[in-house]
């Protein structure tokens, strides 16, 4: 079989193996390919009139592009370039989440080699779009219910990666490279690099020393979709791993796009950890220590995010995430300043980096960052 042929994945009730030629395509050609793909492989109940090309939808932080047919709104076409996007992981994890009772999108068909997918459209509005003073408590209760279902996954599938030391360190390395040196223009000394690496060592150990579970890895208000029954649709899960039990919790409770009141974070964290203990995912006597793991895990995530958001602008030309940097800085500075192992790092960041950030157009005072986005 030629190298540019592949196996086609078809959804649940009609799996088959077919060969289709691979093509390097422009965006317009990809739209045509998606329409042809949909016409051939969608369930007949969904094919109304799908001859027209789909319309593009706003993208996300990755390289995937999304399309929708006006005549078939239940379906999204996904252009997921195989050189950057792992469509097989998307298909596998979508199936796994549904098996756990989580509302993830059905994958109708996937051309894994070309990176073309047909997936269920769960809705148009994310939690971020629809949160209000009246519904926040109910929506987040359901988000925590869905997270509990994920974290009760009994064992790691053999194909699911472990969230290990190398990946945790590589993620945090984006901070000195993209945020410190590239965005802020601050040249690190050898001594400063060593100080940063010592902080990274401790954060990695704190991540590995807690119970390991199924981790979505981007569980926040933009990846939770409002649905008719208020049960969140869960998307953007293709980077899932088996890792620290507090990771998704801190992604949700110290969200980079909306802010919870600290007292609410503590109350909901305590309640949720008790539920995990009731389910046997963690041991009850470990709950006090997991509060510290939660803080350290959030620090790891937010250090990483400072690098990612900077890279999205400098490398990928996506400026929209710059406005979210001050809130992420607030999380880093507040938490690092409270932990003995990272207090010197917080002081260094405050003295060396904040003055440089203040010179940037995107900067807003970090101590108040997110106050206008605090709903709970």
Short mmCIF file of C-alpha atoms in Angstrom, two decimals:
data_model
loop_
_atom_site.label_atom_id
_atom_site.label_comp_id
_atom_site.label_asym_id
_atom_site.label_seq_id
_atom_site.Cartn_x
_atom_site.Cartn_y
_atom_site.Cartn_z
CA UNK A 1 0.00 0.00 0.00
CA UNK A 2 1.46 3.44 -0.88
CA UNK A 3 2.71 5.61 1.97
CA UNK A 4 0.04 8.23 1.32
CA UNK A 5 -2.85 5.86 2.05
CA UNK A 6 -4.40 5.25 5.43
CA UNK A 7 -7.08 3.51 7.43
CA UNK A 8 -10.37 5.37 7.88
CA UNK A 9 -12.06 5.30 11.30
CA UNK A 10 -15.84 5.25 11.26
CA UNK A 11 -17.98 5.77 14.28
CA UNK A 12 -19.33 3.29 16.63
CA UNK A 13 -21.91 1.34 14.70
CA UNK A 14 -20.17 1.10 11.33
CA UNK A 15 -16.41 0.81 11.63
CA UNK A 16 -14.62 -0.07 8.42
CA UNK A 17 -11.21 0.14 6.84
CA UNK A 18 -10.93 2.00 3.55
CA UNK A 19 -8.06 3.66 1.70
CA UNK A 20 -8.18 7.25 0.56
CA UNK A 21 -5.37 9.25 -1.04
CA UNK A 22 -3.69 11.93 0.99
CA UNK A 23 -3.57 15.49 -0.33
CA UNK A 24 -1.85 18.69 0.70
CA UNK A 25 -4.63 21.21 0.55
CA UNK A 26 -5.40 24.89 0.89
CA UNK A 27 -8.15 25.96 3.26
CA UNK A 28 -10.73 26.13 0.47
CA UNK A 29 -9.80 22.67 -0.75
CA UNK A 30 -10.01 21.34 2.81
CA UNK A 31 -13.56 22.70 3.01
CA UNK A 32 -14.44 20.81 -0.16
CA UNK A 33 -12.82 17.66 1.21
CA UNK A 34 -14.79 17.96 4.43
CA UNK A 35 -18.06 18.27 2.51
CA UNK A 36 -17.24 15.24 0.38
CA UNK A 37 -16.20 13.33 3.47
CA UNK A 38 -19.43 14.26 5.25
CA UNK A 39 -21.60 13.31 2.30
CA UNK A 40 -19.98 9.88 2.15
CA UNK A 41 -19.60 8.96 5.81
CA UNK A 42 -22.17 10.81 7.94
CA UNK A 43 -25.16 8.76 9.12
CA UNK A 44 -27.98 9.23 6.62
CA UNK A 45 -30.18 10.73 9.32
CA UNK A 46 -27.82 13.72 9.46
CA UNK A 47 -27.22 14.25 5.77
CA UNK A 48 -29.86 16.82 4.78
CA UNK A 49 -28.13 18.85 2.11
CA UNK A 50 -24.43 18.98 2.67
CA UNK A 51 -23.31 19.90 -0.84
CA UNK A 52 -22.34 23.44 0.06
CA UNK A 53 -18.98 24.10 1.66
CA UNK A 54 -19.04 24.58 5.44
CA UNK A 55 -18.48 27.95 7.06
CA UNK A 56 -15.37 28.48 9.23
CA UNK A 57 -15.78 29.01 12.97
CA UNK A 58 -13.42 30.80 15.37
CA UNK A 59 -10.41 28.67 16.20
CA UNK A 60 -8.65 27.86 19.45
CA UNK A 61 -5.09 27.91 20.78
CA UNK A 62 -4.08 24.96 18.62
CA UNK A 63 -3.86 24.47 14.88
CA UNK A 64 -7.28 22.87 14.40
CA UNK A 65 -9.86 24.66 12.25
CA UNK A 66 -13.59 24.16 12.73
CA UNK A 67 -16.39 24.34 10.18
CA UNK A 68 -20.18 24.11 10.28
CA UNK A 69 -22.84 23.37 7.67
CA UNK A 70 -25.93 25.56 7.93
CA UNK A 71 -28.02 22.63 6.71
CA UNK A 72 -26.51 20.23 9.23
CA UNK A 73 -25.86 22.18 12.46
CA UNK A 74 -25.52 19.03 14.55
CA UNK A 75 -22.14 18.30 12.95
CA UNK A 76 -18.79 20.08 12.97
CA UNK A 77 -16.11 19.47 10.39
CA UNK A 78 -12.63 19.57 11.87
CA UNK A 79 -9.45 20.22 9.92
CA UNK A 80 -6.78 18.81 12.24
CA UNK A 81 -3.39 18.95 10.48
CA UNK A 82 -1.76 15.58 11.16
CA UNK A 83 1.68 17.13 11.51
CA UNK A 84 0.54 19.05 14.61
CA UNK A 85 -2.69 17.39 15.83
CA UNK A 86 -3.20 13.85 17.15
CA UNK A 87 -6.63 12.86 15.82
CA UNK A 88 -6.32 9.27 17.02
CA UNK A 89 -5.95 10.53 20.59
CA UNK A 90 -9.05 12.68 20.12
CA UNK A 91 -11.11 9.70 18.95
CA UNK A 92 -9.88 7.41 21.74
CA UNK A 93 -10.39 9.92 24.52
CA UNK A 94 -13.83 10.96 23.26
CA UNK A 95 -14.87 7.30 23.46
CA UNK A 96 -13.32 6.92 26.91
CA UNK A 97 -15.10 9.98 28.31
CA UNK A 98 -18.46 8.85 26.97
CA UNK A 99 -17.92 5.43 28.53
CA UNK A 100 -17.47 7.20 31.88
CA UNK A 101 -20.75 9.09 31.50
CA UNK A 102 -19.14 12.40 30.49
CA UNK A 103 -20.86 14.38 27.73
CA UNK A 104 -18.12 14.45 25.10
CA UNK A 105 -18.87 14.74 21.38
CA UNK A 106 -19.59 11.68 19.29
CA UNK A 107 -17.04 11.23 16.52
CA UNK A 108 -19.00 10.20 13.42
CA UNK A 109 -15.94 9.58 11.24
CA UNK A 110 -12.25 10.43 11.15
CA UNK A 111 -9.77 10.34 8.31
CA UNK A 112 -6.76 9.98 10.60
CA UNK A 113 -4.09 10.31 7.94
CA UNK A 114 -5.49 13.48 6.41
CA UNK A 115 -6.70 14.92 9.70
CA UNK A 116 -10.37 15.29 8.75
CA UNK A 117 -13.01 14.63 11.40
CA UNK A 118 -16.78 14.80 11.62
CA UNK A 119 -17.88 15.33 15.22
CA UNK A 120 -21.04 16.14 17.14
CA UNK A 121 -21.66 19.85 17.70
CA UNK A 122 -22.43 20.09 21.42
CA UNK A 123 -23.48 23.74 21.30
CA UNK A 124 -22.47 27.28 20.50
CA UNK A 125 -21.82 28.74 23.95
CA UNK A 126 -19.15 27.89 26.48
CA UNK A 127 -19.38 28.41 30.23
CA UNK A 128 -17.43 31.63 29.77
CA UNK A 129 -20.12 32.90 27.41
CA UNK A 130 -23.02 32.05 29.70
CA UNK A 131 -21.88 32.47 33.31
CA UNK A 132 -23.95 34.84 35.43
CA UNK A 133 -24.55 35.52 39.11
CA UNK A 134 -27.72 33.44 38.89
CA UNK A 135 -26.35 30.26 37.28
CA UNK A 136 -22.70 30.03 38.30
CA UNK A 137 -23.21 27.79 41.33
CA UNK A 138 -25.36 25.30 39.42
CA UNK A 139 -23.09 25.21 36.37
CA UNK A 140 -19.95 24.61 38.39
CA UNK A 141 -21.66 21.95 40.47
CA UNK A 142 -22.29 20.07 37.23
CA UNK A 143 -18.74 20.69 36.03
CA UNK A 144 -17.44 19.12 39.26
CA UNK A 145 -19.83 16.19 38.83
CA UNK A 146 -18.42 15.57 35.35
CA UNK A 147 -14.87 15.84 36.66
CA UNK A 148 -15.62 13.29 39.37
CA UNK A 149 -16.78 10.83 36.69
CA UNK A 150 -13.50 11.29 34.86
CA UNK A 151 -11.38 10.88 37.95
CA UNK A 152 -13.19 7.67 38.90
CA UNK A 153 -11.76 6.00 35.79
CA UNK A 154 -10.59 2.72 37.30
CA UNK A 155 -7.29 2.28 35.50
CA UNK A 156 -5.08 3.87 32.87
CA UNK A 157 -5.68 2.63 29.32
CA UNK A 158 -2.44 1.31 27.86
CA UNK A 159 -2.48 3.97 25.11
CA UNK A 160 -2.94 6.94 27.47
CA UNK A 161 0.37 8.74 28.20
CA UNK A 162 1.69 9.22 31.72
CA UNK A 163 2.15 12.84 32.79
CA UNK A 164 5.75 12.37 33.86
CA UNK A 165 8.75 14.43 34.87
CA UNK A 166 10.01 15.12 31.35
CA UNK A 167 6.71 16.58 30.16
CA UNK A 168 6.13 18.61 33.32
CA UNK A 169 9.60 20.13 33.00
CA UNK A 170 9.32 20.78 29.27
CA UNK A 171 6.06 22.64 29.82
CA UNK A 172 7.53 24.91 32.47
CA UNK A 173 10.58 25.59 30.30
CA UNK A 174 8.27 27.67 28.10
CA UNK A 175 8.23 30.28 30.89
CA UNK A 176 11.90 31.34 30.78
CA UNK A 177 12.10 30.96 27.00
CA UNK A 178 8.93 32.70 25.83
CA UNK A 179 7.69 34.87 28.72
CA UNK A 180 10.90 35.98 30.39
CA UNK A 181 13.38 36.21 27.52
CA UNK A 182 11.22 36.65 24.41
CA UNK A 183 8.18 38.64 25.60
CA UNK A 184 9.78 40.69 28.37
CA UNK A 185 13.31 40.77 26.93
CA UNK A 186 14.96 39.83 30.22
CA UNK A 187 18.29 37.91 29.88
CA UNK A 188 18.59 35.29 32.61
CA UNK A 189 21.87 34.83 34.42
CA UNK A 190 23.24 31.38 35.22
CA UNK A 191 22.27 31.90 38.86
CA UNK A 192 18.71 32.86 37.95
CA UNK A 193 18.36 29.83 35.70
CA UNK A 194 19.48 27.63 38.58
CA UNK A 195 16.96 29.25 40.94
CA UNK A 196 14.17 28.67 38.43
CA UNK A 197 15.20 25.05 37.90
CA UNK A 198 15.15 24.42 41.66
CA UNK A 199 11.55 25.68 41.76
CA UNK A 200 10.71 23.43 38.82
CA UNK A 201 12.27 20.43 40.59
CA UNK A 202 10.07 20.97 43.64
CA UNK A 203 6.89 21.51 41.61
CA UNK A 204 7.54 18.32 39.64
CA UNK A 205 7.99 16.33 42.83
CA UNK A 206 4.76 17.74 44.24
CA UNK A 207 2.95 16.69 41.06
CA UNK A 208 4.32 13.15 41.11
CA UNK A 209 3.74 12.64 44.85
CA UNK A 210 -0.06 12.80 44.63
CA UNK A 211 -2.59 10.20 43.41
CA UNK A 212 -2.65 9.83 39.63
CA UNK A 213 -5.92 9.81 37.65
CA UNK A 214 -7.34 10.61 34.22
CA UNK A 215 -6.46 14.25 33.51
CA UNK A 216 -8.25 16.32 30.85
CA UNK A 217 -5.41 18.87 31.00
CA UNK A 218 -7.41 21.92 29.95
CA UNK A 219 -10.55 21.72 32.08
CA UNK A 220 -11.82 25.31 32.26
CA UNK A 221 -14.68 27.60 31.31
CA UNK A 222 -13.84 27.76 27.60
CA UNK A 223 -13.86 23.99 27.19
CA UNK A 224 -17.16 23.38 28.97
CA UNK A 225 -20.18 23.82 26.70
CA UNK A 226 -23.65 24.88 27.81
CA UNK A 227 -26.18 22.24 26.84
CA UNK A 228 -29.96 22.03 27.17
CA UNK A 229 -29.84 19.98 30.36
CA UNK A 230 -27.01 22.07 31.89
CA UNK A 231 -24.80 19.00 31.85
CA UNK A 232 -21.55 20.42 30.46
CA UNK A 233 -20.37 19.28 27.10
CA UNK A 234 -16.65 18.61 27.48
CA UNK A 235 -14.33 19.45 24.57
CA UNK A 236 -10.64 19.98 23.76
CA UNK A 237 -9.56 16.84 25.59
CA UNK A 238 -7.14 15.38 23.05
CA UNK A 239 -4.09 16.12 25.24
CA UNK A 240 -5.43 14.04 28.14
CA UNK A 241 -2.93 12.09 30.24
CA UNK A 242 -2.75 10.00 33.40
CA UNK A 243 -1.48 12.41 36.01
CA UNK A 244 -1.94 14.40 39.24
CA UNK A 245 -5.39 14.37 40.83
CA UNK A 246 -5.32 18.13 41.52
CA UNK A 247 -4.45 19.23 37.98
CA UNK A 248 -7.95 19.55 36.51
CA UNK A 249 -9.27 20.87 39.81
CA UNK A 250 -6.90 23.81 39.76
CA UNK A 251 -7.56 24.38 36.05
CA UNK A 252 -11.22 24.83 36.91
CA UNK A 253 -10.96 26.65 40.23
CA UNK A 254 -8.09 28.96 39.26
CA UNK A 255 -9.21 29.45 35.69
CA UNK A 256 -7.07 31.63 33.42
CA UNK A 257 -10.18 33.37 32.04
CA UNK A 258 -12.52 33.82 35.02
CA UNK A 259 -11.75 34.09 38.72
CA UNK A 260 -13.28 32.44 41.78
CA UNK A 261 -13.17 34.12 45.17
CA UNK A 262 -10.39 32.51 47.28
CA UNK A 263 -12.88 31.52 49.98
CA UNK A 264 -15.00 29.75 47.35
CA UNK A 265 -11.95 27.92 46.04
CA UNK A 266 -11.13 26.60 49.51
CA UNK A 267 -14.71 25.55 50.25
CA UNK A 268 -15.24 23.78 46.94
CA UNK A 269 -11.81 22.13 47.08
CA UNK A 270 -12.51 20.70 50.54
CA UNK A 271 -15.92 19.42 49.47
CA UNK A 272 -14.63 17.85 46.27
CA UNK A 273 -11.68 16.12 47.94
CA UNK A 274 -14.14 14.59 50.41
CA UNK A 275 -16.14 13.22 47.46
CA UNK A 276 -12.98 11.72 45.98
CA UNK A 277 -12.28 10.02 49.30
CA UNK A 278 -15.83 8.64 49.40
CA UNK A 279 -15.23 7.14 45.95
CA UNK A 280 -11.92 5.61 47.01
CA UNK A 281 -9.88 7.69 44.57
CA UNK A 282 -7.86 9.20 47.43
CA UNK A 283 -7.44 8.32 51.10
CA UNK A 284 -9.21 10.57 53.57
CA UNK A 285 -6.12 11.19 55.69
CA UNK A 286 -4.31 12.65 52.63
CA UNK A 287 -6.81 15.49 52.15
CA UNK A 288 -4.90 18.14 54.19
CA UNK A 289 -1.73 17.51 52.21
CA UNK A 290 -3.56 17.69 48.92
CA UNK A 291 -4.41 21.32 49.61
CA UNK A 292 -0.67 22.04 49.31
CA UNK A 293 -0.41 19.84 46.24
CA UNK A 294 -3.29 21.85 44.75
CA UNK A 295 -1.40 25.12 45.23
CA UNK A 296 1.82 23.68 43.81
CA UNK A 297 -0.01 22.13 40.86
CA UNK A 298 -1.63 25.45 40.05
CA UNK A 299 1.75 27.12 40.18
CA UNK A 300 3.15 24.58 37.71
CA UNK A 301 0.21 25.12 35.38
CA UNK A 302 0.27 28.90 35.51
CA UNK A 303 4.03 29.13 35.03
CA UNK A 304 3.52 27.00 31.92
CA UNK A 305 0.61 29.14 30.73
CA UNK A 306 2.67 32.34 30.93
CA UNK A 307 4.99 30.72 28.42
CA UNK A 308 2.20 29.33 26.24
CA UNK A 309 0.26 32.59 25.97
CA UNK A 310 3.48 34.44 25.12
CA UNK A 311 4.33 31.90 22.43
CA UNK A 312 0.83 32.10 20.96
CA UNK A 313 1.48 35.76 20.27
CA UNK A 314 5.18 35.75 19.33
CA UNK A 315 5.27 32.56 17.27
CA UNK A 316 1.68 31.99 16.14
CA UNK A 317 0.46 35.57 15.78
CA UNK A 318 -2.47 35.15 18.20
CA UNK A 319 -2.62 38.31 20.36
CA UNK A 320 -5.92 37.53 22.10
CA UNK A 321 -4.29 35.66 24.96
CA UNK A 322 -2.10 38.61 26.01
CA UNK A 323 -5.05 40.18 27.82
CA UNK A 324 -5.23 37.09 30.06
CA UNK A 325 -1.58 37.29 31.17
CA UNK A 326 -2.20 39.63 34.16
CA UNK A 327 -4.62 37.20 35.83
CA UNK A 328 -2.19 34.33 35.30
CA UNK A 329 0.58 36.49 36.78
CA UNK A 330 -1.65 37.14 39.78
CA UNK A 331 -2.08 33.42 40.40
CA UNK A 332 1.67 32.84 40.15
CA UNK A 333 2.68 35.73 42.39
CA UNK A 334 0.01 35.13 45.03
CA UNK A 335 0.58 31.40 45.35
CA UNK A 336 4.37 31.48 45.01
CA UNK A 337 4.51 34.18 47.66
CA UNK A 338 2.64 31.96 50.14
CA UNK A 339 4.76 28.83 49.76
CA UNK A 340 8.10 28.59 51.55
CA UNK A 341 9.77 26.76 48.68
CA UNK A 342 8.83 29.41 46.12
CA UNK A 343 8.82 32.68 48.06
CA UNK A 344 12.22 33.75 46.71
CA UNK A 345 10.98 33.03 43.19
CA UNK A 346 7.96 35.29 43.80
CA UNK A 347 10.23 38.07 45.09
CA UNK A 348 12.50 37.73 42.06
CA UNK A 349 9.55 37.85 39.69
CA UNK A 350 8.10 40.89 41.45
CA UNK A 351 11.42 42.77 41.42
CA UNK A 352 12.73 41.81 37.98
CA UNK A 353 9.82 40.88 35.74
CA UNK A 354 6.85 42.96 36.87
CA UNK A 355 8.60 46.29 36.05
CA UNK A 356 9.21 45.00 32.51
CA UNK A 357 5.64 43.77 32.20
CA UNK A 358 4.39 47.22 33.22
CA UNK A 359 5.95 48.61 30.05
CA UNK A 360 3.88 46.32 27.80
CA UNK A 361 0.57 47.35 26.23
CA UNK A 362 -1.23 44.27 27.52
CA UNK A 363 -0.31 44.80 31.17
CA UNK A 364 -2.87 45.61 33.85
CA UNK A 365 -2.11 45.74 37.56
CA UNK A 366 -1.76 42.09 38.58
CA UNK A 367 -3.11 42.61 42.09
CA UNK A 368 -6.54 43.49 40.69
CA UNK A 369 -6.38 41.27 37.60
CA UNK A 370 -9.55 39.22 37.21
CA UNK A 371 -11.60 41.21 39.70
CA UNK A 372 -13.92 42.22 36.86
CA UNK A 373 -14.26 38.53 35.91
CA UNK A 374 -15.03 37.25 39.41
CA UNK A 375 -18.49 35.68 39.54
CA UNK A 376 -18.25 33.24 42.40
#
